[in-house]
mmCIF file of C-alpha atoms in Angstrom:
data_model
loop_
_atom_site.group_PDB
_atom_site.id
_atom_site.type_symbol
_atom_site.label_atom_id
_atom_site.label_comp_id
_atom_site.label_asym_id
_atom_site.label_seq_id
_atom_site.Cartn_x
_atom_site.Cartn_y
_atom_site.Cartn_z
ATOM 1 C CA TYR A 1 -15.720 -15.571 10.511
ATOM 2 C CA GLU A 2 -12.934 -16.288 8.213
ATOM 3 C CA TYR A 3 -12.553 -16.644 4.338
ATOM 4 C CA ASP A 4 -9.627 -17.374 2.355
ATOM 5 C CA ASP A 5 -10.302 -14.911 -0.445
ATOM 6 C CA GLY A 6 -9.763 -11.224 -1.458
ATOM 7 C CA HIS A 7 -10.213 -8.165 -0.379
ATOM 8 C CA GLY A 8 -14.594 -6.934 -0.805
ATOM 9 C CA TYR A 9 -17.671 -8.796 1.127
ATOM 10 C CA THR A 10 -17.975 -11.853 -1.094
ATOM 11 C CA LYS A 11 -20.367 -14.386 -1.624
ATOM 12 C CA PRO A 12 -19.399 -16.866 1.060
ATOM 13 C CA ARG A 13 -18.681 -13.638 3.612
ATOM 14 C CA ARG A 14 -21.798 -11.783 2.858
ATOM 15 C CA LEU A 15 -24.359 -16.048 3.205
ATOM 16 C CA ALA A 16 -22.074 -15.832 6.937
ATOM 17 C CA ALA A 17 -23.346 -12.866 7.800
ATOM 18 C CA TYR A 18 -27.412 -13.816 6.670
ATOM 19 C CA ARG A 19 -26.775 -16.893 9.202
ATOM 20 C CA TRP A 20 -25.377 -14.265 12.326
ATOM 21 C CA PHE A 21 -28.229 -11.700 11.588
ATOM 22 C CA SER A 22 -31.333 -14.260 11.083
ATOM 23 C CA LYS A 23 -29.758 -16.098 14.272
ATOM 24 C CA HIS A 24 -29.938 -13.217 16.641
ATOM 25 C CA LEU A 25 -32.408 -11.012 15.185
ATOM 26 C CA GLU A 26 -34.593 -13.988 14.657
ATOM 27 C CA GLY A 27 -33.705 -16.755 16.454
ATOM 28 C CA ARG A 28 -32.813 -19.202 14.135
ATOM 29 C CA GLU A 29 -29.804 -19.686 11.279
ATOM 30 C CA ASP A 30 -31.149 -19.200 7.470
ATOM 31 C CA THR A 31 -29.778 -21.370 5.361
ATOM 32 C CA SER A 32 -30.572 -20.232 2.228
ATOM 33 C CA PRO A 33 -29.224 -20.003 -1.425
ATOM 34 C CA GLU A 34 -28.637 -15.769 -1.912
ATOM 35 C CA PRO A 35 -31.610 -14.431 -4.353
ATOM 36 C CA ASP A 36 -30.055 -12.953 -8.217
ATOM 37 C CA VAL A 37 -28.851 -9.702 -7.327
ATOM 38 C CA LYS A 38 -28.927 -6.686 -9.879
ATOM 39 C CA ILE A 39 -26.168 -5.302 -10.257
ATOM 40 C CA LEU A 40 -27.051 -1.393 -10.220
ATOM 41 C CA SER A 41 -24.893 1.068 -13.413
ATOM 42 C CA PRO A 42 -22.410 3.226 -11.705
ATOM 43 C CA GLU A 43 -25.314 6.161 -13.149
ATOM 44 C CA GLU A 44 -27.844 4.336 -10.532
ATOM 45 C CA LEU A 45 -25.324 4.236 -8.007
ATOM 46 C CA PHE A 46 -24.048 7.848 -8.105
ATOM 47 C CA CYS A 47 -24.789 10.040 -4.594
ATOM 48 C CA THR A 48 -24.358 13.442 -7.133
ATOM 49 C CA LYS A 49 -25.293 14.303 -10.549
ATOM 50 C CA THR A 50 -22.118 13.955 -12.377
ATOM 51 C CA GLY A 51 -21.211 10.861 -9.556
ATOM 52 C CA GLN A 52 -17.790 13.334 -8.756
ATOM 53 C CA VAL A 53 -18.660 15.924 -5.077
ATOM 54 C CA ALA A 54 -16.099 18.786 -7.201
ATOM 55 C CA THR A 55 -17.731 19.095 -9.371
ATOM 56 C CA ALA A 56 -22.079 18.642 -8.672
ATOM 57 C CA PHE A 57 -21.752 21.920 -6.614
ATOM 58 C CA THR A 58 -21.070 25.597 -7.629
ATOM 59 C CA ASN A 59 -17.955 26.009 -5.116
ATOM 60 C CA GLU A 60 -15.740 23.037 -6.774
ATOM 61 C CA GLU A 61 -13.604 22.787 -3.881
ATOM 62 C CA THR A 62 -11.156 19.914 -3.808
ATOM 63 C CA VAL A 63 -9.467 18.072 -1.170
ATOM 64 C CA TYR A 64 -6.529 20.149 -3.271
ATOM 65 C CA SER A 65 -7.968 23.382 -2.933
ATOM 66 C CA LEU A 66 -9.306 23.100 0.733
ATOM 67 C CA ASN A 67 -5.829 22.007 1.209
ATOM 68 C CA GLN A 68 -4.671 25.111 -0.853
ATOM 69 C CA LYS A 69 -6.637 27.298 2.245
ATOM 70 C CA ARG A 70 -5.584 26.158 5.225
ATOM 71 C CA PHE A 71 -1.885 26.275 4.188
ATOM 72 C CA ALA A 72 -3.234 30.241 2.785
ATOM 73 C CA GLU A 73 -4.387 30.252 6.471
ATOM 74 C CA VAL A 74 -0.717 29.266 7.945
ATOM 75 C CA LYS A 75 1.018 31.285 6.304
ATOM 76 C CA LYS A 76 -0.910 34.735 7.332
ATOM 77 C CA PRO A 77 1.006 37.218 9.687
ATOM 78 C CA GLY A 78 0.508 36.221 13.755
ATOM 79 C CA ALA A 79 1.127 32.457 13.183
ATOM 80 C CA THR A 80 3.994 31.161 15.140
ATOM 81 C CA LEU A 81 5.739 28.128 15.216
ATOM 82 C CA ASP A 82 4.227 26.978 18.148
ATOM 83 C CA SER A 83 1.382 27.174 17.158
ATOM 84 C CA ILE A 84 2.269 25.332 12.959
ATOM 85 C CA ARG A 85 3.667 22.635 15.901
ATOM 86 C CA SER A 86 0.140 21.860 17.361
ATOM 87 C CA MET A 87 -1.797 21.776 13.712
ATOM 88 C CA VAL A 88 0.754 18.880 13.576
ATOM 89 C CA GLY A 89 1.235 18.107 15.641
ATOM 90 C CA TRP A 90 4.452 18.209 16.664
ATOM 91 C CA ALA A 91 5.304 15.698 19.870
ATOM 92 C CA PRO A 92 9.806 15.258 20.097
ATOM 93 C CA ARG A 93 10.461 12.638 22.450
ATOM 94 C CA THR A 94 12.850 13.206 24.586
ATOM 95 C CA ASN A 95 14.014 10.214 26.327
ATOM 96 C CA ALA A 96 17.806 9.004 25.015
ATOM 97 C CA VAL A 97 17.599 7.528 21.181
ATOM 98 C CA THR A 98 17.946 3.690 20.545
ATOM 99 C CA VAL A 99 20.205 3.136 17.668
ATOM 100 C CA ARG A 100 21.917 -0.300 16.785
ATOM 101 C CA SER A 101 25.332 -0.736 14.587
ATOM 102 C CA TYR A 102 25.352 -3.002 11.551
ATOM 103 C CA GLY A 103 28.955 -2.629 10.099
ATOM 104 C CA THR A 104 31.193 -0.423 8.516
ATOM 105 C CA ILE A 105 32.192 0.479 5.730
ATOM 106 C CA GLU A 106 35.730 1.570 4.694
ATOM 107 C CA ARG A 107 36.091 4.180 2.151
ATOM 108 C CA GLU A 108 39.656 6.390 1.028
ATOM 109 C CA GLY A 109 39.384 9.623 3.605
ATOM 110 C CA TYR A 110 36.082 8.569 5.539
ATOM 111 C CA ARG A 111 34.831 5.248 6.849
ATOM 112 C CA ILE A 112 30.538 4.401 6.773
ATOM 113 C CA GLU A 113 28.406 3.682 9.878
ATOM 114 C CA LYS A 114 25.628 1.392 8.784
ATOM 115 C CA LEU A 115 23.035 2.438 11.578
ATOM 116 C CA VAL A 116 19.073 2.169 12.360
ATOM 117 C CA LEU A 117 17.570 4.172 14.489
ATOM 118 C CA GLU A 118 14.239 3.960 16.341
ATOM 119 C CA PRO A 119 13.268 7.498 17.559
ATOM 120 C CA GLU A 120 10.174 5.925 18.859
ATOM 121 C CA PRO A 121 8.842 2.247 19.867
ATOM 122 C CA GLY A 122 8.134 0.615 16.479
ATOM 123 C CA ILE A 123 9.578 2.513 14.280
ATOM 124 C CA PRO A 124 13.683 2.330 12.433
ATOM 125 C CA VAL A 125 14.957 5.050 10.195
ATOM 126 C CA PRO A 126 17.727 2.959 8.862
ATOM 127 C CA GLY A 127 20.997 5.554 8.502
ATOM 128 C CA LEU A 128 24.020 5.578 7.127
ATOM 129 C CA LEU A 129 26.871 8.046 8.926
ATOM 130 C CA TYR A 130 29.498 9.427 7.512
ATOM 131 C CA LEU A 131 32.530 9.989 8.898
ATOM 132 C CA PRO A 132 36.396 11.681 8.524
ATOM 133 C CA ALA A 133 38.761 9.169 8.842
ATOM 134 C CA LYS A 134 40.656 11.909 9.901
ATOM 135 C CA PRO A 135 39.301 14.507 11.541
ATOM 136 C CA ALA A 136 40.284 18.569 11.567
ATOM 137 C CA SER A 137 39.485 18.581 15.591
ATOM 138 C CA PRO A 138 38.175 15.949 18.410
ATOM 139 C CA LYS A 139 34.556 17.404 17.512
ATOM 140 C CA VAL A 140 33.521 18.044 13.804
ATOM 141 C CA PRO A 141 30.244 19.561 12.662
ATOM 142 C CA ALA A 142 27.253 17.815 11.011
ATOM 143 C CA THR A 143 25.143 17.642 8.470
ATOM 144 C CA ILE A 144 21.723 15.165 8.683
ATOM 145 C CA LEU A 145 20.136 14.750 5.077
ATOM 146 C CA ALA A 146 16.532 14.011 4.303
ATOM 147 C CA PHE A 147 16.284 13.234 1.192
ATOM 148 C CA GLY A 148 12.817 12.418 -0.544
ATOM 149 C CA ALA A 149 14.353 9.709 -3.371
ATOM 150 C CA GLY A 150 16.099 8.243 0.704
ATOM 151 C CA LYS A 151 19.444 8.084 1.300
ATOM 152 C CA ALA A 152 20.990 6.150 -1.279
ATOM 153 C CA SER A 153 20.253 9.215 -3.506
ATOM 154 C CA ALA A 154 22.074 11.662 -1.035
ATOM 155 C CA ASN A 155 26.150 9.793 -1.733
ATOM 156 C CA THR A 156 27.085 12.057 -3.749
ATOM 157 C CA ASP A 157 26.234 15.306 -1.307
ATOM 158 C CA ALA A 158 27.026 13.333 1.596
ATOM 159 C CA GLU A 159 30.876 12.659 0.247
ATOM 160 C CA ALA A 160 31.111 16.026 -0.457
ATOM 161 C CA LEU A 161 30.401 17.155 3.206
ATOM 162 C CA VAL A 162 32.863 14.148 4.725
ATOM 163 C CA ARG A 163 35.639 15.034 2.334
ATOM 164 C CA ALA A 164 34.933 18.734 3.333
ATOM 165 C CA GLY A 165 35.893 17.279 7.396
ATOM 166 C CA ARG A 166 31.680 17.657 8.678
ATOM 167 C CA ALA A 167 29.843 14.276 9.749
ATOM 168 C CA VAL A 168 27.027 13.251 7.319
ATOM 169 C CA LEU A 169 23.840 11.410 8.860
ATOM 170 C CA SER A 170 21.542 10.634 5.468
ATOM 171 C CA LEU A 171 18.201 9.009 6.484
ATOM 172 C CA ASP A 172 15.483 7.557 4.778
ATOM 173 C CA LEU A 173 12.720 8.390 6.718
ATOM 174 C CA PRO A 174 9.061 6.870 6.981
ATOM 175 C CA GLY A 175 8.068 6.704 3.395
ATOM 176 C CA MET A 176 11.523 6.966 2.215
ATOM 177 C CA GLY A 177 13.789 4.205 0.948
ATOM 178 C CA GLU A 178 14.231 1.166 1.918
ATOM 179 C CA THR A 179 10.536 2.611 4.618
ATOM 180 C CA LYS A 180 8.981 2.659 1.008
ATOM 181 C CA ALA A 181 5.303 -0.131 0.970
ATOM 182 C CA ALA A 182 6.820 -2.376 -0.699
ATOM 183 C CA ASN A 183 3.730 -2.262 -3.041
ATOM 184 C CA GLU A 184 5.382 1.281 -4.160
ATOM 185 C CA ARG A 185 9.288 -0.955 -4.830
ATOM 186 C CA TYR A 186 7.263 -3.382 -6.631
ATOM 187 C CA GLY A 187 4.640 -1.775 -8.993
ATOM 188 C CA SER A 188 1.766 -0.945 -7.498
ATOM 189 C CA ASP A 189 -0.832 1.332 -8.612
ATOM 190 C CA TRP A 190 -1.855 1.811 -5.014
ATOM 191 C CA PRO A 191 0.912 4.726 -4.444
ATOM 192 C CA ARG A 192 -0.295 6.732 -7.716
ATOM 193 C CA TYR A 193 -4.066 6.430 -5.834
ATOM 194 C CA PHE A 194 -2.874 7.156 -2.350
ATOM 195 C CA GLY A 195 -0.449 8.248 -2.218
ATOM 196 C CA ASP A 196 2.321 7.408 0.927
ATOM 197 C CA TYR A 197 -0.417 5.685 3.121
ATOM 198 C CA ALA A 198 1.305 2.321 5.368
ATOM 199 C CA SER A 199 3.413 5.961 6.474
ATOM 200 C CA THR A 200 0.326 8.369 6.945
ATOM 201 C CA MET A 201 -1.881 5.433 8.806
ATOM 202 C CA THR A 202 1.367 4.763 11.048
ATOM 203 C CA ALA A 203 1.619 8.876 12.069
ATOM 204 C CA MET A 204 -2.333 9.069 11.829
ATOM 205 C CA LEU A 205 -2.472 5.914 14.820
ATOM 206 C CA THR A 206 0.562 7.077 17.280
ATOM 207 C CA GLY A 207 -1.932 11.083 16.825
ATOM 208 C CA LYS A 208 0.349 13.579 14.434
ATOM 209 C CA THR A 209 1.031 14.048 10.746
ATOM 210 C CA LEU A 210 3.373 12.555 8.641
ATOM 211 C CA VAL A 211 4.753 15.409 8.948
ATOM 212 C CA ALA A 212 5.738 15.948 12.358
ATOM 213 C CA MET A 213 6.473 12.331 12.526
ATOM 214 C CA ARG A 214 9.108 12.659 9.626
ATOM 215 C CA ALA A 215 10.286 15.727 11.221
ATOM 216 C CA GLU A 216 10.261 14.329 14.918
ATOM 217 C CA HIS A 217 13.386 12.369 14.035
ATOM 218 C CA ILE A 218 15.347 14.807 12.513
ATOM 219 C CA ALA A 219 14.897 15.792 15.665
ATOM 220 C CA ARG A 220 16.487 13.268 17.094
ATOM 221 C CA ALA A 221 18.697 11.607 14.973
ATOM 222 C CA ALA A 222 20.094 15.298 15.532
ATOM 223 C CA ASP A 223 19.556 14.495 19.032
ATOM 224 C CA TYR A 224 21.597 11.606 18.695
ATOM 225 C CA LEU A 225 24.415 13.833 16.095
ATOM 226 C CA ALA A 226 24.348 15.742 19.546
ATOM 227 C CA SER A 227 25.426 13.199 22.307
ATOM 228 C CA ARG A 228 28.318 11.532 20.130
ATOM 229 C CA THR A 229 31.575 12.808 21.983
ATOM 230 C CA ASP A 230 32.908 13.063 17.832
ATOM 231 C CA VAL A 231 29.894 15.708 17.151
ATOM 232 C CA ASP A 232 29.841 19.585 18.008
ATOM 233 C CA ALA A 233 26.805 19.795 19.388
ATOM 234 C CA GLY A 234 26.478 23.745 18.485
ATOM 235 C CA GLN A 235 27.066 22.791 15.091
ATOM 236 C CA ILE A 236 24.031 20.231 13.204
ATOM 237 C CA ALA A 237 22.856 21.651 9.893
ATOM 238 C CA LEU A 238 19.994 19.583 8.098
ATOM 239 C CA HIS A 239 19.647 19.375 4.764
ATOM 240 C CA ALA A 240 16.228 18.239 2.772
ATOM 241 C CA ARG A 241 14.804 18.102 -0.537
ATOM 242 C CA GLU A 242 11.856 16.313 -1.859
#
Protein backbone atom coordinates (compact mmCIF):
# COMPACT_ATOMS: atom_id res chain seq x y z
CA TYR A 1 0.00 0.00 0.00
CA GLU A 2 1.25 3.47 -0.87
CA TYR A 3 -0.01 6.92 0.03
CA ASP A 4 1.45 10.23 -1.09
CA ASP A 5 2.05 11.89 2.25
CA GLY A 6 4.90 12.45 4.69
CA HIS A 7 6.88 10.19 6.96
CA GLY A 8 4.99 8.29 9.66
CA TYR A 9 2.08 5.93 10.28
CA THR A 10 -0.68 8.22 9.01
CA LYS A 11 -4.40 7.44 8.99
CA PRO A 12 -4.60 6.18 5.37
CA ARG A 13 -1.76 3.75 6.11
CA ARG A 14 -3.39 2.63 9.35
CA LEU A 15 -6.70 1.92 7.59
CA ALA A 16 -4.87 -0.17 4.99
CA ALA A 17 -3.17 -2.11 7.79
CA TYR A 18 -6.53 -2.79 9.49
CA ARG A 19 -7.91 -4.15 6.22
CA TRP A 20 -4.85 -6.36 5.67
CA PHE A 21 -4.83 -7.84 9.19
CA SER A 22 -8.57 -8.43 9.26
CA LYS A 23 -8.47 -10.10 5.83
CA HIS A 24 -5.68 -12.52 6.77
CA LEU A 25 -6.54 -13.11 10.44
CA GLU A 26 -10.35 -12.97 10.35
CA GLY A 27 -11.07 -13.91 6.74
CA ARG A 28 -12.75 -10.59 5.91
CA GLU A 29 -11.67 -7.02 5.25
CA ASP A 30 -12.71 -4.64 8.03
CA THR A 31 -13.55 -1.32 6.32
CA SER A 32 -15.21 0.29 9.33
CA PRO A 33 -13.97 3.79 10.25
CA GLU A 34 -11.14 4.15 12.73
CA PRO A 35 -12.43 4.95 16.24
CA ASP A 36 -11.26 8.08 18.02
CA VAL A 37 -7.85 7.61 19.60
CA LYS A 38 -6.89 9.27 22.86
CA ILE A 39 -3.49 10.91 22.50
CA LEU A 40 -1.42 10.21 25.60
CA SER A 41 0.72 12.91 27.19
CA PRO A 42 4.51 12.74 26.86
CA GLU A 43 4.74 11.81 30.55
CA GLU A 44 2.37 8.87 30.05
CA LEU A 45 4.58 7.63 27.21
CA PHE A 46 7.82 7.78 29.22
CA CYS A 47 9.64 4.43 29.39
CA THR A 48 11.57 5.63 32.46
CA LYS A 49 10.62 7.89 35.37
CA THR A 50 12.46 10.87 33.90
CA GLY A 51 11.93 10.12 30.22
CA GLN A 52 15.69 9.88 29.69
CA VAL A 53 17.77 6.72 30.02
CA ALA A 54 20.84 8.78 30.99
CA THR A 55 19.15 10.28 34.07
CA ALA A 56 16.94 7.36 35.11
CA PHE A 57 19.68 4.99 36.27
CA THR A 58 22.50 5.37 38.74
CA ASN A 59 25.36 4.84 36.26
CA GLU A 60 24.19 7.80 34.11
CA GLU A 61 26.05 6.48 31.08
CA THR A 62 25.52 8.09 27.68
CA VAL A 63 26.54 7.11 24.16
CA TYR A 64 29.39 9.62 24.48
CA SER A 65 30.73 8.28 27.80
CA LEU A 66 30.52 4.70 26.54
CA ASN A 67 32.45 5.67 23.40
CA GLN A 68 35.08 7.39 25.55
CA LYS A 69 35.47 4.20 27.61
CA ARG A 70 35.82 2.15 24.44
CA PHE A 71 38.43 4.60 23.17
CA ALA A 72 40.36 4.26 26.45
CA GLU A 73 40.37 0.47 25.99
CA VAL A 74 41.77 0.84 22.49
CA LYS A 75 44.56 3.11 23.75
CA LYS A 76 45.75 0.61 26.36
CA PRO A 77 49.22 -0.92 25.91
CA GLY A 78 49.05 -3.96 23.69
CA ALA A 79 46.75 -2.46 21.08
CA THR A 80 48.14 -3.04 17.61
CA LEU A 81 47.47 -1.50 14.24
CA ASP A 82 45.87 -4.77 13.16
CA SER A 83 43.52 -4.82 16.19
CA ILE A 84 42.40 -1.26 15.47
CA ARG A 85 41.86 -2.06 11.81
CA SER A 86 39.77 -5.07 12.82
CA MET A 87 37.68 -3.01 15.24
CA VAL A 88 36.72 -0.34 12.68
CA GLY A 89 36.29 -2.76 9.77
CA TRP A 90 39.29 -1.76 7.66
CA ALA A 91 39.38 -3.76 4.42
CA PRO A 92 40.80 -1.77 1.49
CA ARG A 93 40.51 -3.14 -2.02
CA THR A 94 43.55 -4.03 -4.12
CA ASN A 95 42.23 -3.60 -7.68
CA ALA A 96 43.03 -0.53 -9.78
CA VAL A 97 41.18 2.64 -8.78
CA THR A 98 38.64 3.91 -11.31
CA VAL A 99 39.35 7.58 -12.07
CA ARG A 100 37.40 9.92 -14.35
CA SER A 101 38.78 13.27 -15.51
CA TYR A 102 36.61 16.37 -15.90
CA GLY A 103 39.11 18.80 -17.39
CA THR A 104 42.07 20.92 -16.36
CA ILE A 105 42.45 24.41 -14.92
CA GLU A 106 45.68 26.21 -15.83
CA ARG A 107 47.25 28.42 -13.16
CA GLU A 108 50.52 30.30 -13.02
CA GLY A 109 53.19 27.73 -12.14
CA TYR A 110 50.83 24.75 -11.86
CA ARG A 111 47.67 23.14 -13.17
CA ILE A 112 44.67 21.51 -11.49
CA GLU A 113 43.07 18.34 -12.82
CA LYS A 114 39.42 17.86 -11.81
CA LEU A 115 38.93 14.18 -10.97
CA VAL A 116 36.36 11.79 -9.54
CA LEU A 117 37.83 8.66 -7.96
CA GLU A 118 35.75 5.54 -7.35
CA PRO A 119 37.64 3.74 -4.56
CA GLU A 120 34.82 1.20 -4.33
CA PRO A 121 31.93 0.53 -6.72
CA GLY A 122 29.20 3.17 -6.68
CA ILE A 123 30.88 5.57 -4.21
CA PRO A 124 32.40 8.60 -5.99
CA VAL A 125 35.05 10.75 -4.31
CA PRO A 126 35.62 14.14 -6.02
CA GLY A 127 39.20 15.37 -6.02
CA LEU A 128 41.48 18.10 -7.30
CA LEU A 129 44.99 17.10 -8.40
CA TYR A 130 47.50 19.97 -8.32
CA LEU A 131 50.61 19.40 -10.47
CA PRO A 132 53.69 21.65 -10.86
CA ALA A 133 54.04 23.14 -14.35
CA LYS A 134 57.83 22.65 -14.26
CA PRO A 135 58.59 19.72 -11.93
CA ALA A 136 62.13 19.49 -10.55
CA SER A 137 62.34 15.81 -11.50
CA PRO A 138 60.36 13.29 -13.58
CA LYS A 139 58.79 11.93 -10.38
CA VAL A 140 57.72 14.39 -7.65
CA PRO A 141 56.68 13.75 -4.02
CA ALA A 142 52.95 13.99 -3.32
CA THR A 143 50.58 14.98 -0.52
CA ILE A 144 46.96 13.95 0.01
CA LEU A 145 44.77 16.59 1.68
CA ALA A 146 41.62 15.41 3.53
CA PHE A 147 39.94 18.40 5.19
CA GLY A 148 36.61 18.15 7.00
CA ALA A 149 35.34 21.31 5.30
CA GLY A 150 36.08 19.81 1.88
CA LYS A 151 38.63 20.30 -0.86
CA ALA A 152 37.57 23.90 -1.51
CA SER A 153 38.83 24.83 1.99
CA ALA A 154 42.21 23.24 1.25
CA ASN A 155 43.10 25.42 -1.74
CA THR A 156 45.55 27.67 0.15
CA ASP A 157 47.45 24.67 1.56
CA ALA A 158 47.39 22.89 -1.81
CA GLU A 159 48.70 25.94 -3.62
CA ALA A 160 51.61 26.33 -1.18
CA LEU A 161 52.55 22.66 -1.56
CA VAL A 162 52.38 22.58 -5.37
CA ARG A 163 54.48 25.75 -5.59
CA ALA A 164 57.02 23.94 -3.41
CA GLY A 165 57.22 21.22 -6.06
CA ARG A 166 54.82 18.59 -4.72
CA ALA A 167 51.83 16.97 -6.41
CA VAL A 168 48.73 17.47 -4.27
CA LEU A 169 45.49 15.47 -4.30
CA SER A 170 42.73 17.21 -2.34
CA LEU A 171 39.68 15.02 -1.63
CA ASP A 172 36.01 15.32 -0.70
CA LEU A 173 35.71 12.15 1.37
CA PRO A 174 32.18 10.80 2.12
CA GLY A 175 30.20 13.47 3.97
CA MET A 176 32.65 16.26 3.16
CA GLY A 177 32.50 19.06 0.59
CA GLU A 178 30.53 18.03 -2.50
CA THR A 179 29.58 14.71 -0.89
CA LYS A 180 27.70 16.32 2.01
CA ALA A 181 24.03 15.37 2.24
CA ALA A 182 21.83 17.91 0.44
CA ASN A 183 19.80 18.69 3.58
CA GLU A 184 23.02 19.60 5.40
CA ARG A 185 24.01 22.04 2.64
CA TYR A 186 20.59 23.68 2.67
CA GLY A 187 20.15 24.28 6.39
CA SER A 188 18.14 21.29 7.67
CA ASP A 189 18.33 20.49 11.40
CA TRP A 190 18.80 16.79 10.59
CA PRO A 191 22.65 16.81 10.73
CA ARG A 192 22.55 18.67 14.07
CA TYR A 193 20.61 15.78 15.61
CA PHE A 194 21.94 12.80 13.64
CA GLY A 195 25.36 13.87 12.34
CA ASP A 196 26.60 12.50 9.02
CA TYR A 197 23.72 10.04 8.79
CA ALA A 198 23.77 9.27 5.05
CA SER A 199 27.49 8.50 4.84
CA THR A 200 27.40 6.54 8.11
CA MET A 201 24.54 4.36 6.84
CA THR A 202 26.38 3.79 3.55
CA ALA A 203 29.42 2.60 5.49
CA MET A 204 27.35 0.31 7.74
CA LEU A 205 25.58 -1.23 4.76
CA THR A 206 28.98 -2.18 3.33
CA GLY A 207 30.03 -3.77 6.63
CA LYS A 208 32.35 -1.13 8.04
CA THR A 209 32.47 2.10 10.02
CA LEU A 210 32.58 5.58 8.50
CA VAL A 211 36.11 5.94 9.91
CA ALA A 212 37.21 2.83 8.04
CA MET A 213 35.50 3.86 4.80
CA ARG A 214 37.18 7.28 4.80
CA ALA A 215 40.55 5.74 5.68
CA GLU A 216 40.17 3.18 2.90
CA HIS A 217 39.39 5.94 0.40
CA ILE A 218 42.54 7.80 1.45
CA ALA A 219 44.54 4.58 0.99
CA ARG A 220 43.01 4.11 -2.46
CA ALA A 221 43.89 7.71 -3.36
CA ALA A 222 47.49 6.88 -2.37
CA ASP A 223 47.32 3.82 -4.63
CA TYR A 224 46.20 6.03 -7.50
CA LEU A 225 49.04 8.52 -6.94
CA ALA A 226 51.57 5.69 -6.69
CA SER A 227 50.38 4.36 -10.06
CA ARG A 228 51.12 7.66 -11.82
CA THR A 229 54.37 7.96 -13.77
CA ASP A 230 54.93 11.54 -12.55
CA VAL A 231 54.70 10.75 -8.78
CA ASP A 232 57.37 9.26 -6.53
CA ALA A 233 55.51 6.32 -4.92
CA GLY A 234 57.95 6.28 -2.01
CA GLN A 235 57.15 9.86 -0.99
CA ILE A 236 53.37 10.15 -0.51
CA ALA A 237 52.26 12.05 2.60
CA LEU A 238 48.87 12.76 4.18
CA HIS A 239 47.58 15.94 5.82
CA ALA A 240 44.14 15.54 7.39
CA ARG A 241 42.15 17.77 9.74
CA GLU A 242 38.59 18.38 10.89
